[in-house]
Every structure is written in C-alpha cells, then in structure tokens.
Coordinates of C-alpha atoms (C1' of nucleotides) in Angstrom, one line a residue:
Chain A
M1 CA 6.8 -28.2 -4.4
V2 CA 9.0 -26.0 -2.2
K3 CA 8.5 -22.3 -1.7
K4 CA 8.1 -20.6 -5.0
S5 CA 11.4 -19.1 -5.7
F6 CA 14.0 -18.4 -8.4
G7 CA 16.6 -17.9 -5.7
D8 CA 18.8 -20.8 -6.7
M9 CA 19.0 -19.7 -10.4
H10 CA 22.3 -18.4 -11.5
C11 CA 21.0 -15.1 -12.9
T12 CA 20.7 -11.6 -11.5
L13 CA 17.3 -11.2 -13.1
A14 CA 16.0 -14.2 -11.3
Q15 CA 17.5 -12.9 -8.0
A16 CA 15.7 -9.6 -8.6
L17 CA 12.4 -11.4 -9.3
D18 CA 12.7 -13.4 -6.2
V19 CA 12.3 -10.1 -4.3
I20 CA 10.1 -7.9 -6.4
G21 CA 8.6 -10.5 -8.8
E22 CA 5.8 -11.7 -6.7
W23 CA 2.3 -10.7 -7.2
W24 CA 1.7 -7.3 -5.5
S25 CA 5.3 -6.5 -4.7
M26 CA 5.9 -3.8 -7.3
L27 CA 2.6 -2.2 -6.6
I28 CA 3.5 -2.0 -3.0
V29 CA 6.7 -0.3 -3.9
R30 CA 4.8 2.1 -6.1
D31 CA 2.6 3.0 -3.2
F32 CA 5.7 3.8 -1.2
F33 CA 7.0 6.1 -3.9
F34 CA 3.5 7.6 -4.0
G35 CA 3.7 8.2 -0.3
G36 CA 7.1 9.8 -0.4
G37 CA 8.8 6.6 0.8
V38 CA 6.8 6.1 3.9
R39 CA 3.6 4.0 4.4
R40 CA 1.7 2.4 7.1
F41 CA -0.1 -1.0 7.1
E42 CA -3.6 0.2 6.7
Q43 CA -2.6 2.9 4.2
L44 CA -1.2 0.2 1.9
R45 CA -4.2 -2.0 2.4
D46 CA -6.7 0.7 1.7
G47 CA -4.7 2.0 -1.3
L48 CA -4.1 -1.3 -3.0
G49 CA -7.1 -3.4 -1.9
I50 CA -4.8 -6.2 -1.0
S51 CA -5.8 -8.6 1.7
R52 CA -4.2 -8.3 5.1
N53 CA -2.5 -11.7 5.2
I54 CA -0.9 -11.2 1.8
L55 CA 0.2 -7.7 2.7
T56 CA 1.8 -9.0 5.9
E57 CA 3.7 -11.6 3.9
R58 CA 4.9 -9.2 1.2
L59 CA 6.0 -6.7 3.8
R60 CA 8.0 -9.4 5.5
T61 CA 9.6 -10.4 2.2
L62 CA 10.5 -6.8 1.3
T63 CA 11.8 -6.2 4.8
D64 CA 13.9 -9.3 4.8
A65 CA 15.4 -8.3 1.5
G66 CA 16.2 -4.8 2.8
V67 CA 13.9 -3.0 0.4
I68 CA 11.9 -1.4 3.2
E69 CA 12.4 -1.2 6.9
R70 CA 10.1 -1.3 9.8
I71 CA 10.1 1.9 12.0
P72 CA 8.3 1.8 15.3
L73 CA 6.3 5.0 15.9
R74 CA 6.8 4.9 19.7
E75 CA 9.8 3.1 21.2
G76 CA 8.8 -0.4 22.3
G77 CA 5.4 0.0 20.6
K78 CA 3.8 -2.4 18.2
R79 CA 2.6 0.2 15.8
C80 CA 5.0 1.1 13.1
A81 CA 5.5 2.7 9.7
Y82 CA 7.4 1.2 6.9
Q83 CA 10.0 3.2 5.0
L84 CA 11.9 2.6 1.7
T85 CA 15.6 2.0 2.2
A86 CA 18.2 3.2 -0.3
K87 CA 17.9 -0.2 -1.9
G88 CA 14.1 0.4 -2.2
E89 CA 14.5 3.9 -3.6
A90 CA 16.9 2.4 -6.2
L91 CA 13.8 0.6 -7.6
M92 CA 12.6 3.9 -9.1
P93 CA 14.2 3.2 -12.6
V94 CA 12.6 -0.3 -12.6
M95 CA 9.2 1.2 -11.9
I96 CA 9.6 3.9 -14.4
A97 CA 10.9 1.5 -17.1
M98 CA 7.7 -0.6 -16.6
M99 CA 5.4 2.4 -16.6
Q100 CA 7.0 3.9 -19.7
W101 CA 6.8 0.7 -21.5
S102 CA 3.2 0.3 -20.6
E103 CA 2.4 3.9 -21.6
E104 CA 4.0 3.5 -24.9
W105 CA 2.8 0.1 -25.8
Q106 CA -0.5 -0.7 -24.1
C107 CA -2.1 2.0 -22.1
T108 CA -4.1 4.9 -23.2
P109 CA -3.0 8.3 -21.7
E110 CA -6.2 8.3 -19.6
Q111 CA -5.0 5.2 -17.7
R112 CA -2.1 7.0 -16.2
F113 CA -2.3 7.3 -12.5
I114 CA 1.0 8.7 -11.4
V115 CA 3.5 10.9 -13.2
V116 CA 7.1 11.5 -12.1
R117 CA 8.2 15.1 -12.7
D118 CA 11.4 17.0 -12.4
R119 CA 11.2 19.5 -9.5
E120 CA 13.2 22.1 -11.2
T121 CA 11.2 22.4 -14.4
G122 CA 7.9 20.6 -13.5
E123 CA 8.4 18.6 -16.7
E124 CA 7.9 14.8 -16.8
V125 CA 11.1 12.8 -16.7
A126 CA 12.5 11.8 -20.0
P127 CA 12.0 8.2 -21.4
L128 CA 14.8 6.0 -20.1
E129 CA 17.4 5.3 -22.7
L130 CA 20.0 2.7 -23.1
R131 CA 23.5 4.2 -23.4
S132 CA 26.9 2.8 -24.2
A133 CA 29.7 3.2 -21.7
D134 CA 30.8 6.4 -23.5
G135 CA 27.3 7.9 -23.5
R136 CA 25.9 7.3 -26.9
A137 CA 22.2 6.3 -27.0
V138 CA 22.1 2.7 -28.3
K139 CA 19.3 0.6 -29.8
M140 CA 18.6 -3.1 -29.7
Q141 CA 20.5 -3.5 -33.0
D142 CA 23.6 -1.9 -31.5
L143 CA 23.8 -4.6 -28.8
F144 CA 24.9 -8.1 -28.3
I145 CA 24.5 -10.4 -25.4
T146 CA 27.1 -12.6 -23.8
A147 CA 26.5 -15.5 -21.4
I148 CA 28.7 -16.3 -18.4
G149 CA 29.2 -20.0 -17.9
P150 CA 31.7 -22.1 -16.0
D151 CA 33.9 -21.8 -19.1
G152 CA 34.0 -18.0 -19.0
E153 CA 32.1 -15.5 -21.0
R154 CA 31.0 -16.2 -24.6
R155 CA 29.0 -14.3 -27.1
V156 CA 25.6 -15.7 -27.6
T157 CA 23.5 -13.9 -30.1
E158 CA 23.0 -10.8 -32.2
W159 CA 19.8 -9.6 -33.5
P160 CA 17.9 -10.0 -35.5
L161 CA 18.3 -13.7 -35.8
P162 CA 16.7 -14.7 -39.1
I163 CA 14.0 -17.2 -38.7
S164 CA 14.2 -18.6 -42.2
E165 CA 16.4 -21.5 -41.3
P166 CA 14.8 -23.8 -38.8
D167 CA 17.8 -26.1 -38.7
A168 CA 20.0 -23.3 -37.5
M169 CA 17.9 -23.2 -34.3
Q170 CA 18.6 -26.7 -33.3
S171 CA 22.2 -25.9 -32.5
Q172 CA 21.5 -23.2 -29.9
G173 CA 21.9 -24.4 -26.4
S174 CA 20.3 -22.5 -23.6
Chain B
M1 CA -11.8 -15.3 -6.7
V2 CA -11.7 -14.3 -10.4
K3 CA -8.7 -14.7 -12.6
K4 CA -5.7 -13.0 -10.8
S5 CA -5.3 -9.7 -12.5
F6 CA -4.5 -6.1 -12.0
G7 CA -6.2 -5.3 -15.3
D8 CA -9.0 -3.2 -13.9
M9 CA -6.7 -1.0 -11.8
H10 CA -6.3 2.5 -13.1
C11 CA -2.6 2.5 -13.3
T12 CA -0.1 2.0 -16.1
L13 CA 2.2 0.0 -13.8
A14 CA -0.7 -2.4 -12.9
Q15 CA -1.4 -2.8 -16.6
A16 CA 2.3 -3.7 -17.3
L17 CA 2.3 -6.2 -14.4
D18 CA -0.8 -7.8 -15.8
V19 CA 1.3 -8.8 -18.8
I20 CA 4.8 -9.3 -17.5
G21 CA 4.2 -9.5 -13.7
E22 CA 3.3 -13.1 -13.5
W23 CA 5.7 -15.7 -12.2
W24 CA 8.1 -16.8 -15.1
S25 CA 7.1 -14.1 -17.5
M26 CA 10.2 -11.9 -17.4
L27 CA 12.4 -14.9 -17.3
I28 CA 10.8 -16.1 -20.5
V29 CA 11.4 -12.7 -22.0
R30 CA 15.0 -12.9 -20.9
D31 CA 15.4 -16.2 -22.7
F32 CA 14.1 -14.6 -25.8
F33 CA 16.7 -11.8 -25.6
F34 CA 19.2 -14.5 -24.9
G35 CA 18.2 -16.3 -28.1
G36 CA 18.2 -13.2 -30.3
G37 CA 14.5 -12.7 -30.1
V38 CA 13.6 -16.2 -31.3
R39 CA 12.8 -19.3 -29.3
R40 CA 11.0 -22.6 -29.6
F41 CA 8.9 -24.3 -27.0
E42 CA 11.3 -27.0 -26.0
Q43 CA 14.1 -24.6 -26.0
L44 CA 12.4 -22.4 -23.4
R45 CA 11.3 -25.4 -21.4
D46 CA 14.8 -26.8 -21.2
G47 CA 16.5 -23.5 -20.6
L48 CA 14.2 -22.4 -17.8
G49 CA 13.1 -25.7 -16.2
I50 CA 9.5 -24.5 -16.4
S51 CA 6.7 -27.1 -16.6
R52 CA 5.0 -27.5 -20.0
N53 CA 1.5 -26.4 -18.9
I54 CA 2.7 -23.2 -17.3
L55 CA 4.9 -22.4 -20.3
T56 CA 1.9 -23.0 -22.6
E57 CA -0.1 -20.6 -20.5
R58 CA 2.6 -17.9 -20.3
L59 CA 3.2 -18.1 -24.1
R60 CA -0.5 -17.6 -24.6
T61 CA -0.6 -14.6 -22.3
L62 CA 2.4 -13.0 -24.0
T63 CA 1.1 -13.7 -27.4
D64 CA -2.3 -12.3 -26.6
A65 CA -0.6 -9.2 -25.3
G66 CA 1.5 -8.8 -28.4
V67 CA 4.8 -9.3 -26.7
I68 CA 5.7 -12.3 -28.8
E69 CA 4.2 -13.8 -31.9
R70 CA 3.8 -17.3 -33.1
I71 CA 5.6 -18.1 -36.3
P72 CA 4.8 -21.4 -38.1
L73 CA 8.0 -23.1 -39.4
R74 CA 6.2 -24.6 -42.4
E75 CA 3.0 -23.0 -43.7
G76 CA 0.0 -24.8 -42.4
G77 CA 2.2 -26.7 -40.0
K78 CA 1.6 -27.1 -36.3
R79 CA 5.2 -26.6 -35.3
C80 CA 6.3 -23.1 -34.7
A81 CA 8.8 -20.7 -33.3
Y82 CA 8.0 -17.7 -31.1
Q83 CA 9.5 -14.4 -31.8
L84 CA 9.6 -11.1 -29.9
T85 CA 7.6 -8.3 -31.4
A86 CA 8.7 -4.7 -31.3
K87 CA 6.6 -4.4 -28.1
G88 CA 8.6 -7.3 -26.7
E89 CA 11.9 -5.9 -27.7
A90 CA 10.9 -2.7 -26.0
L91 CA 11.1 -4.6 -22.7
M92 CA 14.9 -4.5 -22.8
P93 CA 15.1 -1.4 -20.6
V94 CA 12.8 -3.1 -18.1
M95 CA 15.0 -6.2 -18.0
I96 CA 18.2 -4.2 -17.8
A97 CA 16.8 -2.0 -15.0
M98 CA 16.0 -5.1 -13.0
M99 CA 19.4 -6.7 -13.6
Q100 CA 21.3 -3.5 -12.8
W101 CA 19.4 -3.1 -9.6
S102 CA 20.0 -6.6 -8.7
E103 CA 23.7 -6.4 -9.5
E104 CA 24.1 -3.2 -7.5
W105 CA 22.1 -4.2 -4.5
Q106 CA 21.9 -7.9 -4.0
C107 CA 24.0 -10.1 -6.2
T108 CA 27.6 -10.9 -6.2
P109 CA 29.4 -10.4 -9.6
E110 CA 29.7 -14.2 -9.9
Q111 CA 25.9 -14.5 -10.0
R112 CA 25.8 -12.7 -13.3
F113 CA 24.6 -14.8 -16.2
I114 CA 24.1 -12.5 -19.1
V115 CA 25.8 -9.3 -20.0
V116 CA 24.5 -6.8 -22.5
R117 CA 27.3 -5.1 -24.5
D118 CA 27.6 -2.4 -27.1
R119 CA 28.6 -3.9 -30.4
E120 CA 30.7 -1.0 -31.4
T121 CA 33.0 -1.0 -28.4
G122 CA 32.4 -4.3 -26.7
E123 CA 31.8 -2.4 -23.5
E124 CA 28.9 -3.2 -21.2
V125 CA 25.9 -0.8 -21.5
A126 CA 26.0 2.0 -19.0
P127 CA 23.7 2.0 -15.9
L128 CA 20.3 3.4 -16.8
E129 CA 19.9 7.0 -15.6
L130 CA 16.8 9.0 -15.0
R131 CA 17.0 12.3 -16.9
S132 CA 14.9 15.4 -17.0
A133 CA 13.2 16.4 -20.2
D134 CA 16.2 18.7 -21.0
G135 CA 18.7 15.9 -20.5
R136 CA 20.1 16.5 -17.0
A137 CA 20.6 13.4 -14.9
V138 CA 18.3 13.6 -12.0
K139 CA 18.2 11.8 -8.6
M140 CA 15.2 10.9 -6.4
Q141 CA 15.6 14.1 -4.5
D142 CA 15.1 16.1 -7.7
L143 CA 11.7 14.6 -8.4
F144 CA 8.2 14.8 -7.3
I145 CA 5.2 12.7 -8.1
T146 CA 1.7 13.8 -9.1
A147 CA -1.4 11.7 -9.1
I148 CA -4.1 11.9 -11.7
G149 CA -7.6 11.5 -10.4
P150 CA -11.1 12.4 -11.6
D151 CA -10.3 16.0 -10.4
G152 CA -7.2 16.4 -12.6
E153 CA -3.6 16.2 -11.6
R154 CA -2.3 17.1 -8.2
R155 CA 1.0 17.0 -6.5
V156 CA 1.2 14.2 -4.0
T157 CA 4.6 14.1 -2.3
E158 CA 8.1 15.1 -2.2
W159 CA 10.9 13.2 -0.6
P160 CA 12.1 12.6 1.9
L161 CA 8.9 12.7 4.0
P162 CA 10.0 13.1 7.6
I163 CA 8.7 10.3 9.7
S164 CA 8.9 12.3 12.9
E165 CA 5.2 13.3 12.9
P166 CA 2.9 10.3 12.9
D167 CA -0.1 12.6 12.8
A168 CA 0.9 14.0 9.5
M169 CA 0.6 10.6 8.0
Q170 CA -3.1 10.2 8.8
S171 CA -4.0 12.9 6.3
Q172 CA -2.5 11.2 3.3
G173 CA -5.1 9.5 1.1
S174 CA -4.1 6.9 -1.4
Chain C
dG1 C1' 6.0 -46.8 -47.3
dT2 C1' 6.6 -47.8 -42.5
dA3 C1' 8.9 -47.2 -38.0
dT4 C1' 11.0 -44.1 -34.9
dT5 C1' 11.8 -40.0 -32.8
dA6 C1' 11.0 -35.1 -31.9
dT7 C1' 7.8 -31.3 -31.1
dA8 C1' 4.3 -28.8 -29.0
dG9 C1' 1.4 -29.3 -26.6
dT10 C1' -3.1 -31.3 -23.2
dT11 C1' -4.8 -33.8 -19.2
dT12 C1' -4.8 -35.4 -14.5
dC13 C1' -3.7 -35.0 -9.9
dA14 C1' -1.3 -33.3 -5.6
dT15 C1' 0.5 -29.2 -3.5
dT16 C1' 0.9 -24.4 -2.6
dA17 C1' -0.5 -19.5 -2.9
dA18 C1' -4.1 -16.0 -2.8
dG19 C1' -8.3 -13.7 -1.1
dA20 C1' -12.4 -12.8 1.9
dG21 C1' -13.7 -12.2 6.2
dA22 C1' -13.8 -13.0 11.1
dC23 C1' -11.1 -12.5 15.1
dT24 C1' -7.5 -10.4 18.5
dA25 C1' -3.8 -8.2 21.3
dG26 C1' -2.1 -4.1 22.1
dT27 C1' -2.6 1.4 21.5
dT28 C1' -4.6 5.6 21.4
dC29 C1' -8.4 8.7 21.9
dT30 C1' -12.4 10.5 24.6
Chain D
dA1 C1' -12.8 3.3 32.0
dG2 C1' -14.7 2.6 27.6
dA3 C1' -14.6 3.0 22.6
dA4 C1' -12.1 3.0 18.5
dC5 C1' -8.1 2.1 15.8
dT6 C1' -3.9 -0.4 14.3
dA7 C1' -1.4 -4.2 12.8
dG8 C1' -1.8 -8.0 12.4
dT9 C1' -3.4 -13.6 12.8
dC10 C1' -6.6 -17.5 11.7
dT11 C1' -9.8 -20.1 9.0
dC12 C1' -11.8 -21.5 5.0
dT13 C1' -12.5 -21.5 0.0
dT14 C1' -10.8 -21.0 -4.5
dA15 C1' -7.1 -20.5 -7.9
dA16 C1' -2.4 -21.2 -9.6
dT17 C1' 1.7 -24.2 -9.8
dG18 C1' 4.3 -28.3 -10.8
dA19 C1' 5.3 -33.2 -12.0
dA20 C1' 4.4 -36.6 -14.8
dA21 C1' 1.8 -39.1 -18.0
dC22 C1' -0.4 -38.9 -22.3
dT23 C1' -1.4 -37.4 -27.4
dA24 C1' -1.5 -35.7 -32.1
dT25 C1' 1.2 -34.2 -35.6
dA26 C1' 5.7 -33.5 -38.1
dA27 C1' 10.2 -34.9 -39.4
dT28 C1' 13.7 -38.3 -40.0
dA29 C1' 15.6 -43.0 -40.6
dC30 C1' 15.3 -47.4 -42.7

DNA sequence: GTATTATAGTTTCATTAAGAGACTAGTTCT
DNA sequence: AGAACTAGTCTCTTAATGAAACTATAATAC
C-alpha cells in the first residue's frame, strides 16, 4: 500500500480531496477562518485537540498544497505563525456548504458553533444556491451531468433514474 | 483509541465530516450523482477501485446517516441497489464547491472528469457565490464570524488579521 | 432440474495511519 | 543565568486500509 492518495485519479473532486479530504484537514481550515486566517501551532492543537504529530503532518500537507503558508515571527527564527493563502480563503464556500448541509439535515441548532455573518447587516449569509450561467436558481432536477473521457464529453444521466428496471442498470458503465 | 469520529465535537462542520469526511465517502457520493442517484455494489467498486470491505463499511455509514438507502431489487431478496435520499442529493452543493475550488486553484482543465450542466441551456452551472441575506454577493472581506459558546454568541474575528503583532495573537482563545 | 455465473458481501492477513505521551532544540521572559 | 514556552520529533500502541480469498444467495443457461 502506498501513501493514501487519490492524486492519480482523473477527477477534480479527487484532487481536492487529496488536499482537504484527510481526517482533520477541514477542521484545521475552519480554525484558521475562526482565527481570522492566522493561527499558531499550539493554538491549533489546543483548539482542536489534535495530536502534535498529526498536526505537524497536516500543516505540511496544507503548506505544500499552498492552502496555508508559514510565516516566521522573527527573521531567521524557528517560531512561526501559519496563515491562509488566497487558495485557502477560497475554501470558505466549501466549508459553508458543508455546514449548511449539516445544519439543514442532521444537526440541531444548538450544535452550531460558528456563524458567518455579513458585516454590513449583521445577518447570517444566505444558503448557497446553485445557479445557471444566466443566474437562475436551479435544482437537482434542472441539471444533468456529463463525463469527459478520452472520446470527448458525453451526457451520462438525468435524474431521477427510475429504479423499476434492474436490467437497465446493467448497461451503465462507470 | 475509540472509533475515529468527530461526533462529540460541538460543531456542525465536525458533524458533517463525521458522515462525509471519511476517506472515499465523497467519491462514493460523486459516483451516485454520476449514476443519476442510483448505484449497485459492484458498479461502485468497479468505478472507484475501492476494496469490497471498505465499500461495505462506507455504504453502511452512509445508510445509517440517511444519505443513501438500500433498495431490494426483488422483495425479500438479498440483492439491492443503493439510492441517494433527499439528504444525499442535498450534498450536490458540497461536491460542486469542492470541484470548483479544485478547478480554480489546483487542477488543469484536462483533469476534469464530470461537468454539471443546466438542462435548459446546456451551459455549465455558475460558480457558487456567497450571498448576504438580502441577495448581495459578498466576499471574505465583507464577512465576520461569531462563535456560539455557553455564554451566548460573540464576535470572534474579522479579516484580515494583521500578523505584525505576535503579542496580539496570544490573547485569542479557541 | 441442474450447472454456471453474477452479486453482495465476509474473513483473514499484512501494511499504513492515528493518537497519547514523553522528549528536545531553540526562544523568550524574568 | 535560569525558567518557561514554542514548535516540533520520537516511540509505542491501537485502529483503519487494502488485497485477495472465500461464501451464500440469486439469476441465467442448458
């Protein structure tokens, strides 16, 4: 078994998971948002209850991927802070999508720990919505998925696929 | 060490990760979307290259969490298909947020594998945008985060936190 | 009806990752 | 200088992962 990775999969989701899909990674990112984009080693450790060796490893992975960067507090010094890069800040929608899904489908309101608010109004941000290129809100039923293979792009499926005909399922490659 | 879990953390993100944060889980969900919401055991295994025992375990976790459900193909039969529930379909924005982040920040266009399109126009869905409650698009800089503790809600941080004063960082609890 | 194949797993075993806690080199404070 | 803190590393134990073999049932072929 080599290093656990989806890196060689031909899929942008797999590539994303290779960076943020490991155990602890998204919680570390959350703690950065929580701290205004800047955290230090012990701060992360205390806040998350993660063990030092795992934290070390995750910080290295995130740094290598360019999600955070190491910032020495004194030049030449060993002590440092870690700071979200633009790439790391761009994970905000991912985090919010997860939290909103969780809030809607499996958590009670009391389990909420952080809330993201608009500075201008103080209101919480709106639920993320899928939109078409021309700005209409779209639902699952308004979408279809295409797959890109060596032979170009081809439509794969529409929903909902009726489950009534088991034979029809045999023919679907993956 | 008990079963690896964030379940007892007081945080909706941790609760979400407890269900979809394990290795393979989101890729399994992707494969369901790819298959129109319906997949069978061997189909998932072949498509992902996951080993059977891990697939069995992930399907159980996802079923227990209500993300997918088991549908017998014949009544009383052992063979079944798995189908996304409404809770599972609601993961679409999470998946799209991850893919869009990956496409923008770390993948080449050639690494794309699936594309989600609007049925009406055939155009790809728009990038997810954070919006305020009254519908304005907002950026990171327009937001602040509050934390909910036993003592109610309190503002935590605004960005960007200047890194110039190391002493200022000592006072931030987490 | 019987043989064959496919399906949806389970079991076993080897390898890798995670977690707890002790330890450490360099920094900062007193 | 001495004490305390920071950001790790090291060691050891336990848990998760993966490959491959095995199994019970269901569907299909003969």
